[in-house]
Short mmCIF file of C-alpha atoms in Angstrom, two decimals:
data_model
loop_
_atom_site.label_atom_id
_atom_site.label_comp_id
_atom_site.label_asym_id
_atom_site.label_seq_id
_atom_site.Cartn_x
_atom_site.Cartn_y
_atom_site.Cartn_z
CA MET A 1 34.48 -30.34 1.69
CA SER A 2 32.43 -27.86 -0.33
CA GLN A 3 32.78 -27.56 -4.09
CA GLU A 4 34.75 -24.40 -4.94
CA LEU A 5 33.52 -22.03 -7.61
CA VAL A 6 35.99 -21.60 -10.44
CA ARG A 7 36.49 -18.13 -11.91
CA THR A 8 36.77 -17.83 -15.66
CA THR A 9 36.19 -15.39 -18.50
CA PRO A 10 32.69 -14.85 -19.94
CA GLU A 11 33.80 -16.16 -23.36
CA ALA A 12 35.04 -19.44 -21.87
CA VAL A 13 31.44 -20.26 -20.92
CA GLY A 14 29.85 -18.91 -24.10
CA ILE A 15 29.01 -15.33 -23.06
CA SER A 16 30.59 -12.26 -24.59
CA ALA A 17 32.20 -9.78 -22.21
CA ALA A 18 30.43 -7.06 -24.17
CA ALA A 19 27.05 -8.57 -23.21
CA VAL A 20 27.96 -8.53 -19.51
CA SER A 21 29.07 -4.94 -19.92
CA ALA A 22 25.75 -4.07 -21.58
CA PHE A 23 23.84 -5.73 -18.73
CA VAL A 24 25.71 -3.67 -16.12
CA ALA A 25 25.21 -0.47 -18.10
CA ALA A 26 21.49 -1.20 -18.43
CA VAL A 27 20.91 -1.75 -14.71
CA GLU A 28 22.97 1.34 -13.90
CA GLU A 29 20.76 3.38 -16.23
CA ARG A 30 17.32 1.84 -15.61
CA SER A 31 17.54 0.84 -11.97
CA PRO A 32 20.61 2.23 -10.18
CA GLY A 33 21.06 0.71 -6.75
CA LEU A 34 22.62 -2.72 -7.28
CA HIS A 35 25.05 -3.70 -4.54
CA SER A 36 26.49 -6.85 -6.09
CA PHE A 37 26.04 -9.54 -8.72
CA MET A 38 27.57 -12.91 -9.50
CA LEU A 39 26.90 -14.62 -12.83
CA LEU A 40 27.50 -18.37 -13.14
CA ARG A 41 27.38 -20.45 -16.29
CA HIS A 42 28.18 -24.15 -16.55
CA GLY A 43 29.02 -23.99 -12.85
CA GLN A 44 31.74 -21.35 -13.22
CA VAL A 45 31.79 -17.67 -12.28
CA ALA A 46 31.75 -15.71 -15.52
CA ALA A 47 31.51 -12.26 -13.93
CA GLU A 48 31.09 -10.70 -10.49
CA ALA A 49 31.14 -7.25 -8.98
CA TRP A 50 30.40 -5.29 -5.81
CA TRP A 51 29.56 -1.63 -5.53
CA PRO A 52 31.78 -0.30 -2.68
CA PRO A 53 31.31 0.19 0.22
CA TYR A 54 29.47 -3.15 -0.24
CA ASN A 55 31.96 -6.01 -0.44
CA PRO A 56 32.05 -9.80 -0.87
CA ALA A 57 32.96 -10.53 2.76
CA LEU A 58 29.71 -9.18 4.21
CA PRO A 59 26.30 -10.88 4.30
CA HIS A 60 23.27 -9.01 3.00
CA THR A 61 19.70 -9.01 4.28
CA LEU A 62 17.67 -11.24 1.93
CA PHE A 63 14.09 -10.30 2.89
CA SER A 64 11.73 -12.67 1.04
CA LEU A 65 14.52 -14.55 -0.71
CA SER A 66 14.60 -16.27 2.70
CA LYS A 67 11.39 -18.04 1.66
CA SER A 68 13.22 -20.22 -0.85
CA PHE A 69 15.49 -21.53 1.91
CA THR A 70 12.44 -22.26 4.07
CA SER A 71 10.97 -24.24 1.18
CA THR A 72 14.21 -26.22 1.01
CA ALA A 73 14.00 -26.99 4.74
CA VAL A 74 10.45 -28.29 4.23
CA GLY A 75 11.61 -30.42 1.31
CA LEU A 76 14.35 -31.98 3.41
CA ALA A 77 11.89 -32.68 6.23
CA VAL A 78 9.55 -34.35 3.72
CA SER A 79 12.42 -36.48 2.41
CA GLU A 80 13.19 -37.56 5.99
CA GLY A 81 9.61 -38.70 6.47
CA LEU A 82 8.75 -36.06 9.05
CA LEU A 83 5.73 -34.72 7.16
CA SER A 84 3.85 -34.68 3.87
CA VAL A 85 2.76 -31.65 1.87
CA GLU A 86 -0.77 -33.02 2.15
CA ASP A 87 -0.73 -32.86 5.96
CA PRO A 88 -3.33 -30.43 7.37
CA VAL A 89 -1.81 -27.35 8.96
CA LEU A 90 -3.94 -27.87 12.08
CA LYS A 91 -2.26 -31.23 12.63
CA PHE A 92 0.83 -29.40 13.88
CA PHE A 93 -0.95 -26.81 16.04
CA PRO A 94 -3.73 -28.58 17.98
CA GLU A 95 -3.41 -26.30 21.01
CA GLU A 96 -3.52 -23.12 18.86
CA ALA A 97 -6.65 -24.15 16.91
CA PRO A 98 -9.64 -21.82 17.28
CA PRO A 99 -12.69 -23.08 19.21
CA ARG A 100 -14.64 -23.41 15.97
CA VAL A 101 -12.69 -24.64 12.96
CA SER A 102 -14.07 -23.61 9.59
CA ARG A 103 -14.21 -26.03 6.68
CA ASN A 104 -11.64 -23.98 4.77
CA LEU A 105 -9.21 -23.83 7.69
CA ALA A 106 -9.54 -27.58 8.18
CA ALA A 107 -8.73 -28.06 4.48
CA MET A 108 -5.57 -25.94 4.56
CA THR A 109 -2.46 -28.10 4.05
CA VAL A 110 1.30 -27.66 3.96
CA HIS A 111 0.98 -27.57 0.16
CA HIS A 112 -1.21 -24.48 0.45
CA LEU A 113 1.30 -22.74 2.73
CA LEU A 114 4.09 -23.49 0.25
CA SER A 115 2.14 -22.34 -2.81
CA MET A 116 0.72 -19.15 -1.22
CA ASN A 117 -2.78 -20.52 -1.71
CA THR A 118 -4.02 -20.71 1.86
CA GLY A 119 -7.46 -19.30 1.07
CA HIS A 120 -6.87 -16.03 2.89
CA HIS A 121 -8.35 -13.17 0.88
CA GLU A 122 -5.48 -10.87 1.88
CA ASP A 123 -1.96 -11.32 3.21
CA ALA A 124 -2.27 -12.58 6.79
CA SER A 125 1.07 -11.08 7.83
CA GLN A 126 -0.13 -7.82 9.35
CA ALA A 127 -2.60 -9.60 11.63
CA THR A 128 -0.13 -12.38 12.46
CA PHE A 129 2.87 -10.15 13.14
CA LYS A 130 1.07 -7.24 14.82
CA ARG A 131 3.00 -8.20 17.94
CA MET A 132 6.28 -10.08 18.05
CA ASP A 133 5.29 -12.62 20.72
CA HIS A 134 4.60 -16.32 21.26
CA LEU A 135 1.04 -16.12 19.91
CA MET A 136 1.72 -15.58 16.21
CA ALA A 137 0.73 -19.09 15.10
CA LYS A 138 -2.45 -18.80 17.15
CA ARG A 139 -3.34 -15.48 15.51
CA PHE A 140 -2.66 -16.92 12.04
CA LEU A 141 -5.11 -19.75 12.64
CA ARG A 142 -7.82 -17.32 13.76
CA ILE A 143 -7.77 -15.24 10.59
CA PRO A 144 -10.89 -16.01 8.48
CA VAL A 145 -10.16 -18.27 5.50
CA LYS A 146 -12.55 -16.79 2.96
CA HIS A 147 -11.69 -18.98 -0.03
CA LYS A 148 -11.29 -22.69 -0.47
CA PRO A 149 -7.53 -23.37 -0.11
CA GLY A 150 -5.96 -23.77 -3.52
CA SER A 151 -8.36 -21.40 -5.26
CA TRP A 152 -7.00 -17.93 -4.42
CA PHE A 153 -3.36 -16.86 -4.63
CA VAL A 154 -2.19 -14.17 -2.24
CA TYR A 155 1.43 -13.53 -1.32
CA ASN A 156 1.50 -14.35 2.36
CA THR A 157 4.68 -14.07 4.42
CA ALA A 158 2.85 -15.34 7.49
CA ALA A 159 2.28 -18.65 5.65
CA THR A 160 6.06 -19.05 5.35
CA TYR A 161 6.44 -18.36 9.07
CA MET A 162 4.03 -21.23 9.70
CA LEU A 163 6.23 -23.52 7.57
CA SER A 164 9.22 -22.58 9.70
CA ALA A 165 7.23 -23.23 12.87
CA ILE A 166 6.13 -26.64 11.57
CA VAL A 167 9.69 -27.75 10.78
CA GLN A 168 10.87 -26.58 14.19
CA ARG A 169 8.10 -28.51 15.95
CA LEU A 170 9.08 -31.65 14.06
CA THR A 171 12.86 -31.34 14.40
CA GLY A 172 13.19 -29.57 17.74
CA MET A 173 15.44 -26.89 16.23
CA PRO A 174 15.13 -23.67 14.20
CA ILE A 175 15.37 -24.20 10.47
CA VAL A 176 18.70 -22.33 10.34
CA GLU A 177 20.17 -25.04 12.59
CA TYR A 178 18.36 -27.79 10.72
CA LEU A 179 19.80 -26.55 7.42
CA GLN A 180 23.37 -26.07 8.64
CA PRO A 181 24.63 -29.68 8.31
CA ARG A 182 22.24 -30.57 5.49
CA LEU A 183 22.67 -27.54 3.21
CA PHE A 184 24.86 -24.72 4.48
CA ASP A 185 27.92 -26.74 5.51
CA PRO A 186 28.14 -28.72 2.24
CA LEU A 187 27.69 -25.48 0.26
CA GLY A 188 30.50 -23.82 2.23
CA ILE A 189 28.16 -21.32 3.89
CA GLU A 190 29.13 -20.16 7.37
CA PRO A 191 26.35 -20.31 9.99
CA PRO A 192 24.13 -17.38 9.05
CA TYR A 193 21.97 -15.06 11.11
CA TRP A 194 18.21 -15.60 10.70
CA GLN A 195 15.82 -13.38 12.62
CA SER A 196 13.60 -15.27 15.09
CA ASP A 197 10.45 -14.74 17.12
CA PRO A 198 10.47 -14.86 20.95
CA LEU A 199 10.04 -18.66 20.80
CA GLY A 200 13.21 -19.00 18.73
CA VAL A 201 11.29 -19.78 15.52
CA ASN A 202 13.07 -18.34 12.48
CA MET A 203 10.74 -15.93 10.70
CA GLY A 204 10.87 -18.10 7.58
CA GLY A 205 9.56 -15.53 5.15
CA TYR A 206 12.32 -13.04 5.87
CA GLY A 207 15.29 -12.39 8.13
CA LEU A 208 18.01 -14.58 6.61
CA ASN A 209 21.38 -12.93 5.86
CA LEU A 210 23.84 -14.39 3.35
CA LYS A 211 26.76 -13.33 1.18
CA THR A 212 26.33 -12.92 -2.57
CA GLU A 213 28.41 -16.03 -3.26
CA ASP A 214 26.26 -17.99 -0.78
CA ILE A 215 23.20 -17.07 -2.85
CA ALA A 216 25.01 -18.11 -6.03
CA ARG A 217 26.00 -21.46 -4.53
CA PHE A 218 22.40 -22.11 -3.48
CA GLY A 219 21.23 -21.29 -7.01
CA GLN A 220 23.85 -23.54 -8.58
CA MET A 221 22.77 -26.40 -6.29
CA LEU A 222 19.19 -25.89 -7.49
CA LEU A 223 20.33 -25.78 -11.11
CA GLN A 224 22.08 -29.12 -10.52
CA GLN A 225 18.81 -30.59 -9.28
CA GLY A 226 19.88 -30.58 -5.65
CA ARG A 227 23.36 -31.94 -6.23
CA TRP A 228 26.60 -30.34 -5.06
CA GLY A 229 29.88 -32.02 -5.89
CA ASP A 230 29.44 -35.72 -5.24
CA ARG A 231 26.50 -35.30 -2.82
CA GLN A 232 22.77 -35.10 -3.38
CA LEU A 233 21.89 -32.40 -0.83
CA VAL A 234 18.23 -31.92 -1.72
CA PRO A 235 16.12 -34.54 -3.50
CA ALA A 236 15.94 -33.78 -7.22
CA GLU A 237 12.19 -34.41 -7.12
CA TRP A 238 11.77 -31.67 -4.51
CA VAL A 239 13.74 -29.15 -6.58
CA LYS A 240 11.58 -30.01 -9.58
CA THR A 241 8.37 -29.74 -7.54
CA ALA A 242 9.35 -26.51 -5.79
CA SER A 243 10.21 -24.82 -9.08
CA SER A 244 7.05 -26.00 -10.85
CA TYR A 245 3.75 -24.18 -11.37
CA HIS A 246 1.35 -24.54 -8.42
CA SER A 247 -0.53 -21.24 -8.25
CA ASP A 248 -1.97 -18.77 -10.73
CA ASN A 249 -0.69 -15.35 -9.72
CA SER A 250 -1.81 -13.54 -12.87
CA ILE A 251 -4.50 -11.79 -10.79
CA ARG A 252 -1.68 -9.57 -9.49
CA GLY A 253 -1.21 -7.86 -12.83
CA GLY A 254 1.62 -5.38 -13.20
CA ASN A 255 5.20 -6.45 -13.87
CA PRO A 256 5.35 -9.61 -16.01
CA GLU A 257 7.80 -11.48 -13.78
CA TRP A 258 5.21 -11.55 -11.00
CA THR A 259 2.43 -13.09 -13.11
CA GLN A 260 4.09 -16.20 -14.58
CA GLY A 261 2.98 -18.57 -11.83
CA TYR A 262 4.20 -19.50 -8.36
CA GLY A 263 5.84 -22.69 -7.11
CA TYR A 264 6.82 -23.65 -3.59
CA GLN A 265 8.25 -20.33 -2.40
CA PHE A 266 9.74 -19.65 -5.83
CA TRP A 267 8.49 -17.31 -8.57
CA LEU A 268 8.28 -18.64 -12.11
CA CYS A 269 9.78 -16.36 -14.76
CA ARG A 270 9.68 -15.98 -18.48
CA HIS A 271 12.16 -17.94 -20.61
CA GLY A 272 11.79 -21.10 -18.52
CA ALA A 273 13.57 -19.56 -15.54
CA TYR A 274 12.57 -19.34 -11.89
CA ARG A 275 13.78 -17.36 -8.92
CA GLY A 276 13.69 -16.61 -5.26
CA ASP A 277 13.59 -12.90 -4.59
CA GLY A 278 13.34 -10.39 -1.78
CA ALA A 279 12.34 -6.77 -1.28
CA PHE A 280 14.53 -4.08 -2.82
CA GLY A 281 16.15 -6.45 -5.31
CA GLN A 282 17.61 -9.56 -3.73
CA TYR A 283 17.58 -12.28 -6.42
CA CYS A 284 18.56 -15.88 -6.93
CA LEU A 285 17.71 -16.37 -10.60
CA VAL A 286 18.01 -19.91 -11.98
CA MET A 287 17.99 -20.36 -15.79
CA PRO A 288 17.92 -24.10 -16.54
CA GLU A 289 17.68 -23.73 -20.33
CA GLN A 290 20.86 -21.64 -20.34
CA ASP A 291 22.61 -23.58 -17.52
CA ALA A 292 23.11 -20.27 -15.71
CA VAL A 293 22.55 -18.65 -12.31
CA LEU A 294 22.53 -14.99 -11.37
CA ALA A 295 22.75 -13.76 -7.77
CA ILE A 296 22.05 -10.09 -7.05
CA THR A 297 21.81 -7.92 -3.96
CA SER A 298 20.57 -4.36 -4.16
CA GLY A 299 18.53 -1.50 -2.78
CA ILE A 300 16.03 -0.62 -5.51
CA GLY A 301 12.35 0.23 -5.56
CA ASP A 302 11.28 -1.35 -8.88
CA MET A 303 12.48 -4.94 -9.13
CA GLN A 304 11.51 -5.55 -12.79
CA PRO A 305 14.29 -3.60 -14.62
CA PRO A 306 17.20 -5.86 -13.55
CA LEU A 307 15.29 -8.89 -14.84
CA ASP A 308 14.52 -7.08 -18.08
CA ALA A 309 18.24 -6.36 -18.42
CA VAL A 310 18.96 -10.09 -18.06
CA TRP A 311 16.49 -10.99 -20.80
CA ASP A 312 17.64 -8.14 -23.07
CA HIS A 313 21.42 -8.53 -22.76
CA LEU A 314 22.56 -11.74 -21.07
CA LEU A 315 20.10 -14.33 -22.32
CA PRO A 316 20.58 -13.67 -26.07
CA ALA A 317 24.35 -13.72 -25.59
CA MET A 318 24.55 -17.22 -24.10
CA ALA A 319 25.98 -19.43 -26.83
CA ASP A 320 26.09 -23.22 -26.88
CA ALA A 321 29.89 -23.30 -27.14
CA PRO A 322 32.82 -21.22 -25.85
CA LEU A 323 33.49 -18.00 -27.74
CA LYS A 324 36.76 -16.68 -29.09
CA ALA A 325 38.70 -14.81 -26.41
CA ASP A 326 38.26 -11.04 -26.60
CA ALA A 327 41.03 -9.37 -24.62
CA ALA A 328 39.91 -5.83 -25.42
CA ALA A 329 36.31 -6.47 -24.36
CA ASN A 330 37.48 -8.11 -21.13
CA ARG A 331 39.76 -5.16 -20.34
CA ALA A 332 36.84 -2.80 -20.91
CA LEU A 333 34.56 -4.94 -18.71
CA GLY A 334 37.20 -5.10 -15.98
CA ALA A 335 37.57 -1.32 -15.99
CA GLN A 336 33.79 -0.89 -15.92
CA LEU A 337 33.36 -3.24 -12.95
CA ALA A 338 36.29 -1.70 -11.10
CA GLY A 339 34.66 1.71 -11.43
CA LEU A 340 31.34 0.70 -9.86
CA LYS A 341 30.56 2.35 -6.54
CA ILE A 342 27.81 3.76 -4.37
CA ALA A 343 28.22 7.52 -4.66
CA SER A 344 29.48 9.24 -1.52
CA GLN A 345 27.86 12.44 -0.33
CA GLN A 346 28.75 15.30 -2.65
CA GLY A 347 29.32 18.93 -1.66
CA ASP A 348 31.91 21.07 0.10
CA ASP A 349 34.33 19.81 2.74
CA THR A 350 33.72 22.78 5.02
CA ALA A 351 31.47 25.79 5.55
CA PRO A 352 31.63 29.03 7.56
CA VAL A 353 29.18 27.66 10.12
CA ALA A 354 31.29 24.54 10.76
CA ALA A 355 33.37 26.13 13.51
CA GLN A 356 30.22 27.30 15.30
CA ILE A 357 28.39 23.97 15.36
CA THR A 358 31.19 21.47 15.88
CA GLY A 359 30.92 19.75 19.23
CA ARG A 360 27.63 21.47 20.14
CA ARG A 361 24.81 19.28 21.43
CA TYR A 362 21.31 19.98 20.11
CA LYS A 363 18.39 18.87 22.21
CA MET A 364 15.59 17.67 19.93
CA ASP A 365 11.89 18.21 20.39
CA SER A 366 9.75 15.13 21.01
CA ASN A 367 9.59 13.04 17.84
CA LYS A 368 8.35 9.64 16.70
CA ALA A 369 11.93 8.45 16.10
CA GLY A 370 12.72 8.90 19.79
CA ILE A 371 15.86 10.95 19.10
CA GLN A 372 16.74 13.07 22.14
CA SER A 373 19.85 14.87 20.95
CA LEU A 374 22.28 15.23 18.05
CA ARG A 375 25.91 16.31 18.05
CA VAL A 376 28.44 16.62 15.23
CA ALA A 377 32.17 16.89 15.93
CA LEU A 378 34.30 17.89 12.93
CA ASP A 379 38.04 17.31 12.55
CA ALA A 380 39.59 18.26 9.23
CA SER A 381 38.30 15.74 6.66
CA ARG A 382 36.46 13.53 9.12
CA GLY A 383 33.82 13.77 11.79
CA THR A 384 31.65 11.97 14.32
CA LEU A 385 27.88 12.00 14.63
CA THR A 386 26.61 11.30 18.15
CA VAL A 387 22.95 10.42 18.56
CA ARG A 388 21.18 9.92 21.87
CA ASP A 389 17.84 8.15 21.82
CA ARG A 390 15.71 5.84 23.93
CA ARG A 391 18.22 3.04 23.45
CA GLY A 392 21.28 4.98 24.57
CA THR A 393 24.12 6.93 22.94
CA HIS A 394 25.41 5.97 19.51
CA ASN A 395 28.46 7.18 17.58
CA LEU A 396 29.00 7.09 13.84
CA GLU A 397 32.24 8.08 12.09
CA PHE A 398 32.09 9.76 8.67
CA ALA A 399 34.45 11.20 6.08
CA MET A 400 33.94 14.38 4.09
CA GLY A 401 33.21 13.51 0.46
CA ALA A 402 34.30 9.88 0.91
CA TRP A 403 33.21 6.75 2.73
CA ALA A 404 34.47 6.03 6.23
CA GLU A 405 33.91 2.41 7.17
CA GLY A 406 33.19 1.32 10.71
CA ALA A 407 30.38 0.08 12.92
CA THR A 408 27.56 1.67 14.90
CA THR A 409 24.60 0.86 17.10
CA PHE A 410 22.68 3.78 15.58
CA SER A 411 19.54 3.06 13.59
CA MET A 412 16.32 4.81 12.63
CA GLN A 413 13.36 2.49 13.07
CA SER A 414 10.88 4.60 11.14
CA PRO A 415 12.63 4.78 7.73
CA LEU A 416 14.61 1.59 8.14
CA GLY A 417 11.84 -0.81 9.11
CA VAL A 418 13.79 -3.16 11.35
CA PRO A 419 16.77 -1.60 13.17
CA PRO A 420 19.97 -3.54 13.65
CA PRO A 421 19.71 -5.38 16.97
CA VAL A 422 23.42 -4.94 17.78
CA GLU A 423 26.43 -3.06 16.48
CA THR A 424 26.34 -3.30 12.72
CA PRO A 425 28.85 -2.53 9.92
CA VAL A 426 28.35 0.85 8.33
CA ALA A 427 29.99 3.33 5.99
CA ALA A 428 29.23 7.04 6.20
CA SER A 429 30.01 10.08 4.08
CA ALA A 430 29.25 13.77 4.65
CA ALA A 431 29.46 17.10 2.85
CA TRP A 432 28.15 20.63 3.15
CA THR A 433 25.39 21.00 0.56
CA ALA A 434 24.83 24.66 1.48
CA PRO A 435 26.66 27.15 3.72
CA ASP A 436 24.39 26.15 6.63
CA THR A 437 23.50 22.55 5.72
CA LEU A 438 25.43 19.36 6.41
CA ALA A 439 24.28 16.09 4.81
CA ILE A 440 25.45 12.73 6.18
CA LYS A 441 24.88 9.69 3.97
CA ILE A 442 24.81 6.42 5.94
CA CYS A 443 25.25 3.09 4.17
CA PHE A 444 24.21 0.12 6.31
CA VAL A 445 26.33 -2.26 4.29
CA THR A 446 24.56 -5.49 5.28
CA THR A 447 21.18 -4.06 4.23
CA PRO A 448 19.65 -2.23 1.24
CA PHE A 449 19.27 0.94 3.30
CA ILE A 450 21.30 4.08 2.58
CA PRO A 451 19.52 6.90 4.42
CA THR A 452 20.64 10.52 4.50
CA LEU A 453 20.55 12.74 7.57
CA THR A 454 20.35 16.42 6.61
CA LEU A 455 21.20 19.00 9.27
CA HIS A 456 20.21 22.63 8.67
CA TYR A 457 21.72 25.06 11.20
CA ASP A 458 20.22 28.49 11.93
CA GLY A 459 21.89 30.10 14.92
CA ASP A 460 21.02 27.98 17.94
CA ALA A 461 18.29 26.15 16.02
CA LEU A 462 18.64 22.85 14.16
CA ASP A 463 16.18 21.50 11.61
CA ALA A 464 16.98 17.92 10.63
CA SER A 465 15.44 15.38 8.30
CA PHE A 466 16.16 11.71 7.86
CA VAL A 467 15.09 9.89 4.69
CA SER A 468 16.05 6.47 3.33
CA ASN A 469 16.69 5.46 -0.26
CA VAL A 470 14.06 2.71 -0.01
CA SER A 471 11.42 1.78 2.53
CA LEU A 472 8.95 -1.04 3.17
CA GLY A 473 6.27 1.65 2.97
CA PRO A 474 6.25 5.05 1.28
CA VAL A 475 9.63 6.77 1.34
CA VAL A 476 9.01 9.73 3.65
CA ALA A 477 11.32 11.97 5.63
CA VAL A 478 11.39 11.96 9.42
CA GLU A 479 11.48 15.63 10.41
CA LEU A 480 13.28 16.73 13.60
CA LYS A 481 13.69 20.10 15.32
CA GLY A 482 16.06 21.05 18.09
CA VAL A 483 17.95 23.81 19.86
CA ALA A 484 21.55 24.04 21.07
CA THR A 485 22.10 23.45 24.77
CA ARG A 486 24.12 26.02 26.72
#
């Protein structure tokens, strides 16, 4: 049976409620876009919040925070005697080896994959993942290894994929299945979805989806040196090794939290902390000196401000002993957290053109998004968007000026990166932002993505644009043009 997390007040674990309130206010001001957080101290939940329509029951895409779970799978395989971190990478892929093996490739070990020090001059991911097929390991091993492994740090998601492939070759199962009885079940984590390649290999460096509390439980297990309840889930020595300095990443420059050193798929932080993190602000922050863990999910572009807010407001407020109860401060914090939300689309509930466009189908010109037609049906305070594209017909329900929760198969591959493979939970809100313009805000609540579809009507013509809040590349609008069908 998994160890349950006990909820308590911030003061009971030595943190003032006012400090938590200041942290939330700071991230709202400096880096709006958090979707959830859970703060643990001394193994208890001191504060937690979700920004609706995000909620605690739904998993969230972790992006590169997945890497820390892949590292844990490797550590477990090492503890079971299946491999050593000093094993050459080529040992596991003899049939994929290039005809001529360079000295640097021959010297590349599991340690180098873990520490992002493979010797590649640049991230090997683009070349490795240029096609999602069964040849990705083979392509990885054919990329020139310019530097001696161990001498040149470069963040390399393809290296983490290779770790996943190695564990699967040794265990005969994807790492998500390997971890289920060893890590997820004891932590009380339901079997999660982890994106795989055509061979069934979990992507390793990304693609894992977990709830906020799942992230917090993982962090607490790490803080407890691999222990959970009365069980040692992960060897303490592996946790220590994985969270220790292995690579100099100061060559990156820029934000300080990305230059403190790199472990085994964990970033080292200031103040003796370390973390796993993922694109757009997915964090598992472990603070051993303070006996604290912070789990965050979000959809932000700059990932430094939330960490700065931790150092500025939470860290100084962590006392060695419980604090005197502060009922007023806790009431204020409760009201603040209850008021958090992702803003719905703002504007008018109706417009003169609404009666003319409702139910009309607009055939779209050829476009890179593959959208063939758009149709909006309005009914009082609600409506339905119908999109037809190369994958079929997709419906999405929305509310005027509020969030309507549901599910859809609709996605936009260009701004969203990776579209949902099946029907996915969603919340949508719409409003008229001008007499001839309807904006529909779409919150894919298991992802960081909250794109907006803007529809500008001019007689029989429709000009549309689709732009996301964040993107794996530059945030750019997808422009669409169409005309009403008779």
